[in-house]
Amino acid sequence: MKWFGRKAGRALARPGLARGVAIGEWPRSYEAQVREGYCLNAIAQRAVRMVAEGVGSAPLTASDPGLAALVRARSSGQVLTETVAAHLLLHGNAYVQLLGDGLGGVGELFALRPERVAVEADANGWPVAYRYRVAERVVRIAAEDEGGRPQIVHLKGFHPLDDHYGLGCLGAAAGAIAIHNAAAKWNKALLDNAARPSGALVHESPDGSVLSSDQFERLREEMEAGFAGAANAGRPMLLEGGLKWQAMSLTPADMDFVGLKAAAAREIALAFGVPPMLLGLPGDNSYANYREANRAVWRQTILPLAGSVLASLEQALRGWDAGAALAVDVDRIAALAEDRERLWAQVSAADFLSDPEKRAMLGVVATTDTASSAGGR
């Protein structure tokens, strides 16, 4: 039975697809959300960079050295797997364009900015092309060339309400990011105002008179010049003429901004799959030590994401080379060395297994001489 390959009637057997209702403002307000959630938030930026750089630095094993070099090559300065991982985390979609080398092969892999790409579907809703828009210029890229080989790889996170576009992590973390940014602005405002909450000068005159316009303006100017800003922190205030200072807001201790900001930071880290301990957040004791947290982020976040990216690239590249294969070389990941060492010790202690069986369990390919000697025994 033939499991793979194109079938003439496949398009007729497919059900129709439709664009669902997007959650939040994807992808129209993507730029604004990235500015608030990634460019201006240290926790979100560090979490995304930690995962994306881990995917980009993961050692590869490929069916051909040229294929590994193709995936590792920098295109316009970008690291392909790292860029794709960041796009998936933030936007939920990643698009990789396969550029031919003119000799029947792939010469370059380039990651397109996802907010510029729109899916063009056929009558049944299945993608047949992608439109890439830069300002007023629109380039149409067919999903496949004349020979049926893929020209675009579309990777997307699972979106329960949309058939064409994926869902990123940034939307789920938007609330926590807003709280974290608001707490940072609050602290900055306190420093700008001598680290004191806002209040009011109350004029209490025995005869019930009020301040004139000139008196009010002079008092306001003196307050701004003499008591506002960090340079005037702790400066005593001299009140006269029936003026009395009255605080009008709660203190930071009452509002518990420190705990609120830390809780928001942990929620941001959770949305991107990073243990808060790795981001230096206090009060998180989910892992016994830093090494356990580092292994957890590799096992639970980086490796699954890297495997998904490489599997998608491999499937597309097989349209150009049927023998193309890509995977993460887990044995060469330094963060997982202890796990590998423990597995080797357990397999080595299993006396009921033969040497070839042990090698198979460890993923070690036996050489010709080793296999011959094993057969002789």
Coordinates of C-alpha atoms in Angstrom, one line a residue:
M1 CA 0.0 0.0 0.0
K2 CA 1.3 3.4 -0.9
W3 CA 1.0 5.8 2.1
F4 CA 2.7 8.9 0.8
G5 CA 2.6 10.8 -2.4
R6 CA 0.1 13.0 -4.2
K7 CA -3.3 11.6 -5.3
A8 CA -5.3 12.9 -8.2
G9 CA -8.6 12.9 -6.2
R10 CA -7.3 14.3 -3.0
A11 CA -8.7 17.8 -3.5
L12 CA -12.1 16.5 -4.3
A13 CA -12.2 14.4 -1.1
R14 CA -11.2 17.2 1.2
P15 CA -13.9 19.0 3.2
G16 CA -14.2 22.8 3.0
L17 CA -12.3 25.1 5.3
A18 CA -13.1 28.6 6.4
R19 CA -11.4 31.3 8.3
G20 CA -12.6 31.3 11.9
V21 CA -13.1 34.2 14.3
A22 CA -9.7 35.4 15.6
I23 CA -9.1 35.5 19.3
G24 CA -8.2 39.0 20.5
E25 CA -6.7 41.2 17.7
W26 CA -4.7 38.7 15.8
P27 CA -3.1 39.5 13.5
R28 CA -4.1 43.2 13.0
S29 CA -2.7 44.5 16.2
Y30 CA 0.3 42.2 16.3
E31 CA 2.8 45.1 16.0
A32 CA 1.3 46.9 18.9
Q33 CA 1.2 43.8 21.1
V34 CA 4.8 43.0 20.2
R35 CA 5.9 46.5 21.2
E36 CA 4.1 46.3 24.6
G37 CA 4.7 42.6 25.3
Y38 CA 8.1 41.9 23.8
C39 CA 10.0 45.2 23.2
L40 CA 8.9 46.9 26.5
N41 CA 8.6 43.9 28.9
A42 CA 11.8 42.3 30.2
I43 CA 10.1 39.0 31.3
A44 CA 8.4 38.3 28.0
Q45 CA 11.4 39.2 26.0
R46 CA 13.8 37.0 28.0
A47 CA 11.3 34.1 28.0
V48 CA 11.0 34.2 24.2
R49 CA 14.7 34.7 23.6
M50 CA 15.5 31.8 25.9
V51 CA 13.2 29.4 24.1
A52 CA 14.0 30.7 20.6
E53 CA 17.8 30.7 21.1
G54 CA 17.6 27.2 22.6
V55 CA 15.9 26.0 19.4
G56 CA 18.4 27.9 17.3
S57 CA 21.4 26.4 19.1
A58 CA 20.0 22.8 19.3
P59 CA 22.5 20.4 17.5
L60 CA 21.1 18.9 14.3
T61 CA 21.4 15.5 12.7
A62 CA 20.6 15.4 9.0
S63 CA 20.6 12.9 6.2
D64 CA 23.2 15.0 4.3
P65 CA 25.8 17.5 5.5
G66 CA 24.6 19.9 2.8
L67 CA 21.0 19.7 4.2
A68 CA 22.3 20.6 7.7
A69 CA 24.3 23.5 6.3
L70 CA 21.2 24.7 4.5
V71 CA 19.2 24.9 7.7
R72 CA 22.1 26.4 9.7
A73 CA 23.0 29.0 7.0
R74 CA 22.1 32.6 7.9
S75 CA 19.8 34.3 5.5
S76 CA 19.9 38.1 5.6
G77 CA 21.5 37.8 9.1
Q78 CA 18.7 35.6 10.6
V79 CA 19.1 32.2 12.2
L80 CA 16.4 30.2 10.6
T81 CA 15.2 27.9 13.4
E82 CA 15.6 30.7 16.0
T83 CA 13.5 33.1 13.9
V84 CA 10.9 30.6 13.2
A85 CA 10.6 29.6 16.9
A86 CA 10.2 33.3 17.9
H87 CA 7.5 33.8 15.3
L88 CA 5.6 30.8 16.5
L89 CA 5.8 31.9 20.1
L90 CA 4.7 35.5 19.4
H91 CA 2.4 35.3 16.4
G92 CA 1.5 31.7 16.3
N93 CA 2.4 31.4 12.6
A94 CA 5.7 31.1 10.8
Y95 CA 6.4 31.1 7.1
V96 CA 9.6 29.8 5.5
Q97 CA 10.2 30.4 1.8
L98 CA 12.1 27.8 -0.2
L99 CA 14.3 29.5 -2.8
G100 CA 15.6 27.3 -5.6
D101 CA 19.3 27.2 -6.6
G102 CA 18.6 27.0 -10.3
L103 CA 19.8 23.4 -10.5
G104 CA 16.7 21.6 -9.2
G105 CA 17.5 22.0 -5.5
V106 CA 16.9 24.4 -2.7
G107 CA 19.5 27.1 -2.3
E108 CA 18.1 29.1 0.6
L109 CA 15.5 29.1 3.4
F110 CA 14.1 32.4 4.4
A111 CA 11.7 33.1 7.2
L112 CA 9.0 35.7 6.3
R113 CA 7.5 38.1 8.8
P114 CA 4.2 36.5 9.7
E115 CA 2.1 39.7 10.1
R116 CA 2.8 40.5 6.4
V117 CA 1.6 37.1 5.1
A118 CA -2.0 36.4 4.2
V119 CA -3.3 33.0 3.1
E120 CA -5.0 32.8 -0.3
A121 CA -7.5 29.9 -0.4
D122 CA -9.3 28.1 -3.1
A123 CA -13.1 27.6 -3.4
N124 CA -13.0 24.9 -0.7
G125 CA -10.9 27.1 1.7
W126 CA -7.6 25.2 1.2
P127 CA -4.5 27.3 0.9
V128 CA -3.1 27.5 -2.7
A129 CA -0.9 30.6 -2.4
Y130 CA 0.4 33.2 0.1
R131 CA 0.4 37.0 -0.3
Y132 CA 3.3 38.9 1.2
R133 CA 2.6 42.6 1.7
V134 CA 5.3 45.3 2.3
A135 CA 3.7 48.7 2.3
E136 CA 1.7 48.9 -1.0
R137 CA 3.7 46.1 -2.7
V138 CA 2.1 42.7 -2.7
V139 CA 4.0 39.5 -3.9
R140 CA 2.0 36.4 -4.5
I141 CA 3.9 33.1 -3.8
A142 CA 2.2 29.9 -4.9
A143 CA 2.2 27.1 -2.3
E144 CA 3.8 24.8 -4.9
D145 CA 5.7 25.3 -8.1
E146 CA 4.9 23.9 -11.5
G147 CA 6.5 20.6 -10.5
G148 CA 4.4 20.2 -7.3
R149 CA 7.3 21.1 -5.0
P150 CA 6.5 23.2 -1.9
Q151 CA 7.6 26.9 -2.1
I152 CA 6.3 27.9 1.3
V153 CA 6.3 26.1 4.6
H154 CA 3.5 27.3 6.9
L155 CA 4.0 26.4 10.6
K156 CA 1.3 27.3 13.0
G157 CA 0.3 26.8 16.6
F158 CA -3.0 25.1 17.3
H159 CA -5.9 27.5 17.0
P160 CA -9.3 25.9 17.9
L161 CA -11.3 28.6 16.1
D162 CA -9.3 29.1 12.9
D163 CA -8.4 26.7 10.0
H164 CA -5.8 29.0 8.4
Y165 CA -3.9 30.8 11.1
G166 CA -2.3 29.6 14.3
L167 CA -2.5 31.1 17.8
G168 CA 0.6 32.4 19.6
C169 CA 1.4 32.7 23.3
L170 CA 1.5 36.5 23.3
G171 CA -2.3 36.9 23.4
A172 CA -2.6 34.5 26.4
A173 CA 0.1 36.5 28.3
A174 CA -1.4 40.0 27.3
G175 CA -3.2 40.5 30.6
A176 CA -0.2 39.6 32.8
I177 CA 2.0 41.8 30.6
A178 CA -0.3 44.7 31.0
I179 CA -0.3 44.3 34.8
H180 CA 3.5 44.0 34.8
N181 CA 4.0 47.1 32.6
A182 CA 1.5 49.1 34.7
A183 CA 3.4 48.2 37.9
A184 CA 6.6 49.3 36.3
K185 CA 5.1 52.6 35.2
W186 CA 3.7 53.1 38.7
N187 CA 7.1 52.6 40.3
K188 CA 8.6 55.0 37.8
A189 CA 5.9 57.6 38.6
L190 CA 6.7 57.3 42.3
L191 CA 10.4 58.0 41.7
D192 CA 9.5 61.0 39.5
N193 CA 7.4 62.4 42.3
A194 CA 9.8 61.9 45.2
A195 CA 8.7 58.4 45.7
R196 CA 5.5 59.6 47.4
P197 CA 1.9 59.0 46.4
S198 CA -0.1 61.9 45.1
G199 CA -2.0 64.1 47.4
A200 CA -3.7 67.5 47.7
L201 CA -2.9 70.8 49.3
V202 CA -6.1 71.8 51.2
H203 CA -6.7 75.5 51.9
E204 CA -8.5 76.1 55.1
S205 CA -9.2 79.7 55.7
P206 CA -10.9 80.8 58.9
D207 CA -13.1 83.3 57.0
G208 CA -14.0 80.8 54.2
S209 CA -12.1 82.7 51.5
V210 CA -10.5 80.9 48.5
L211 CA -7.3 81.3 46.7
S212 CA -7.2 83.8 43.8
S213 CA -6.2 82.7 40.4
D214 CA -2.7 84.3 40.7
Q215 CA -2.2 82.7 44.1
F216 CA -3.2 79.3 42.7
E217 CA -0.9 79.5 39.7
R218 CA 2.0 80.6 41.9
L219 CA 1.5 77.8 44.3
R220 CA 1.3 75.2 41.5
E221 CA 4.5 76.5 39.9
E222 CA 6.3 76.4 43.3
M223 CA 5.1 72.8 43.9
E224 CA 6.3 71.6 40.5
A225 CA 9.7 73.4 40.7
G226 CA 10.5 72.7 44.3
F227 CA 9.0 69.3 45.2
A228 CA 8.4 67.2 42.0
G229 CA 11.0 64.8 40.6
A230 CA 13.6 62.5 42.1
A231 CA 16.1 65.3 42.7
N232 CA 13.7 66.8 45.3
A233 CA 13.1 63.5 47.2
G234 CA 12.8 64.1 50.9
R235 CA 12.8 67.9 50.7
P236 CA 10.6 69.3 53.5
M237 CA 7.5 71.3 52.6
L238 CA 6.8 74.6 54.2
L239 CA 3.1 75.4 54.2
E240 CA 1.5 78.8 55.1
G241 CA -1.7 80.7 54.8
G242 CA -3.9 77.8 56.0
L243 CA -2.5 75.2 53.6
K244 CA -2.5 71.6 54.7
W245 CA -1.2 68.5 52.9
Q246 CA -3.6 65.6 52.6
A247 CA -2.7 62.2 51.0
M248 CA -5.2 61.0 48.4
S249 CA -4.0 57.6 47.4
L250 CA -3.0 54.3 49.0
T251 CA 0.7 53.5 49.5
P252 CA 2.5 50.9 47.5
A253 CA 2.5 48.6 50.5
D254 CA -1.3 48.8 50.7
M255 CA -1.7 48.0 47.1
D256 CA 0.9 45.2 47.3
F257 CA 2.5 46.1 44.0
V258 CA 5.5 44.0 44.6
G259 CA 3.6 40.8 45.0
L260 CA 1.3 41.7 42.1
K261 CA 4.2 42.4 39.8
A262 CA 5.9 39.1 40.7
A263 CA 2.7 37.2 40.2
A264 CA 2.3 38.8 36.7
A265 CA 5.9 37.9 35.9
R266 CA 5.3 34.3 36.8
E267 CA 2.2 34.2 34.7
I268 CA 4.1 35.6 31.7
A269 CA 6.8 32.9 32.1
L270 CA 4.1 30.2 32.3
A271 CA 2.5 31.4 29.1
F272 CA 5.8 30.9 27.2
G273 CA 6.7 27.6 28.9
V274 CA 9.7 28.8 30.9
P275 CA 10.2 28.0 34.6
P276 CA 10.1 31.3 36.5
M277 CA 13.3 30.2 38.4
L278 CA 15.3 30.6 35.1
L279 CA 14.2 34.2 34.9
G280 CA 15.3 35.1 38.4
L281 CA 11.8 35.5 39.8
P282 CA 11.6 35.2 43.6
G283 CA 9.3 33.0 45.4
D284 CA 9.2 30.1 42.9
N285 CA 10.1 26.7 44.4
S286 CA 8.7 24.4 41.8
Y287 CA 12.1 22.9 41.1
A288 CA 14.8 21.8 43.6
N289 CA 17.6 23.7 41.8
Y290 CA 18.5 25.5 38.6
R291 CA 19.7 22.4 36.8
E292 CA 16.3 20.7 37.2
A293 CA 14.5 23.8 35.9
N294 CA 16.9 24.0 32.9
R295 CA 16.3 20.3 32.0
A296 CA 12.5 21.0 32.3
V297 CA 12.5 23.9 29.9
W298 CA 14.5 21.7 27.4
R299 CA 12.3 18.7 27.8
Q300 CA 8.9 20.4 27.9
T301 CA 9.3 23.5 25.7
I302 CA 12.5 23.7 23.6
L303 CA 12.7 20.1 22.3
P304 CA 9.0 19.8 21.3
L305 CA 9.1 23.1 19.5
A306 CA 12.4 22.3 17.8
G307 CA 11.0 18.9 16.8
S308 CA 7.9 20.5 15.3
V309 CA 10.0 23.0 13.3
L310 CA 12.4 20.4 11.9
A311 CA 9.6 18.0 11.1
S312 CA 7.8 20.7 9.0
L313 CA 11.0 21.6 7.2
E314 CA 11.7 18.0 6.5
Q315 CA 8.3 17.3 5.1
A316 CA 8.6 20.3 2.7
L317 CA 12.2 19.5 1.7
R318 CA 11.2 15.9 0.8
G319 CA 9.3 17.4 -2.1
W320 CA 12.7 18.4 -3.4
D321 CA 14.8 15.5 -2.0
A322 CA 12.9 12.3 -1.1
G323 CA 15.6 11.3 1.3
A324 CA 15.7 14.5 3.3
A325 CA 15.7 14.0 7.1
L326 CA 16.2 16.4 10.0
A327 CA 16.1 15.9 13.8
V328 CA 17.6 17.2 17.0
D329 CA 20.7 15.4 18.2
V330 CA 19.6 15.0 21.8
D331 CA 22.9 13.3 22.8
R332 CA 24.8 16.5 22.2
I333 CA 22.7 18.8 24.3
A334 CA 24.7 19.7 27.3
A335 CA 21.7 20.5 29.5
L336 CA 20.5 16.8 29.2
A337 CA 23.9 15.2 29.8
E338 CA 22.9 13.9 33.2
D339 CA 19.8 12.3 31.8
R340 CA 21.9 10.6 29.1
E341 CA 24.5 9.5 31.6
R342 CA 21.8 7.9 33.8
L343 CA 20.3 6.1 30.8
W344 CA 23.7 4.7 29.8
A345 CA 24.3 3.4 33.4
Q346 CA 20.9 1.7 33.5
V347 CA 21.3 0.0 30.1
S348 CA 24.9 -1.0 30.9
A349 CA 23.7 -2.7 34.1
A350 CA 21.1 -4.7 32.3
D351 CA 22.9 -8.1 32.0
F352 CA 19.9 -9.8 30.3
L353 CA 20.5 -7.6 27.2
S354 CA 23.0 -8.4 24.5
D355 CA 25.5 -5.7 23.3
P356 CA 23.6 -5.1 20.0
E357 CA 20.3 -4.7 22.0
K358 CA 22.0 -2.2 24.3
R359 CA 23.3 -0.2 21.4
A360 CA 19.9 -0.2 19.8
M361 CA 18.3 1.1 23.0
L362 CA 20.9 3.9 23.2
G363 CA 20.7 4.8 19.5
V364 CA 24.3 3.8 18.8
V365 CA 25.0 2.6 15.3
A366 CA 27.4 -0.3 15.4
T367 CA 30.4 -0.3 13.0
T368 CA 31.1 -3.2 10.7
D369 CA 34.0 -4.5 12.9
T370 CA 31.9 -4.3 16.1
A371 CA 28.9 -6.1 14.4
S372 CA 31.2 -8.8 13.1
S373 CA 32.7 -9.5 16.4
A374 CA 29.3 -9.5 18.1
G375 CA 28.1 -12.1 15.5
G376 CA 31.2 -14.2 16.2
R377 CA 30.3 -14.5 19.8

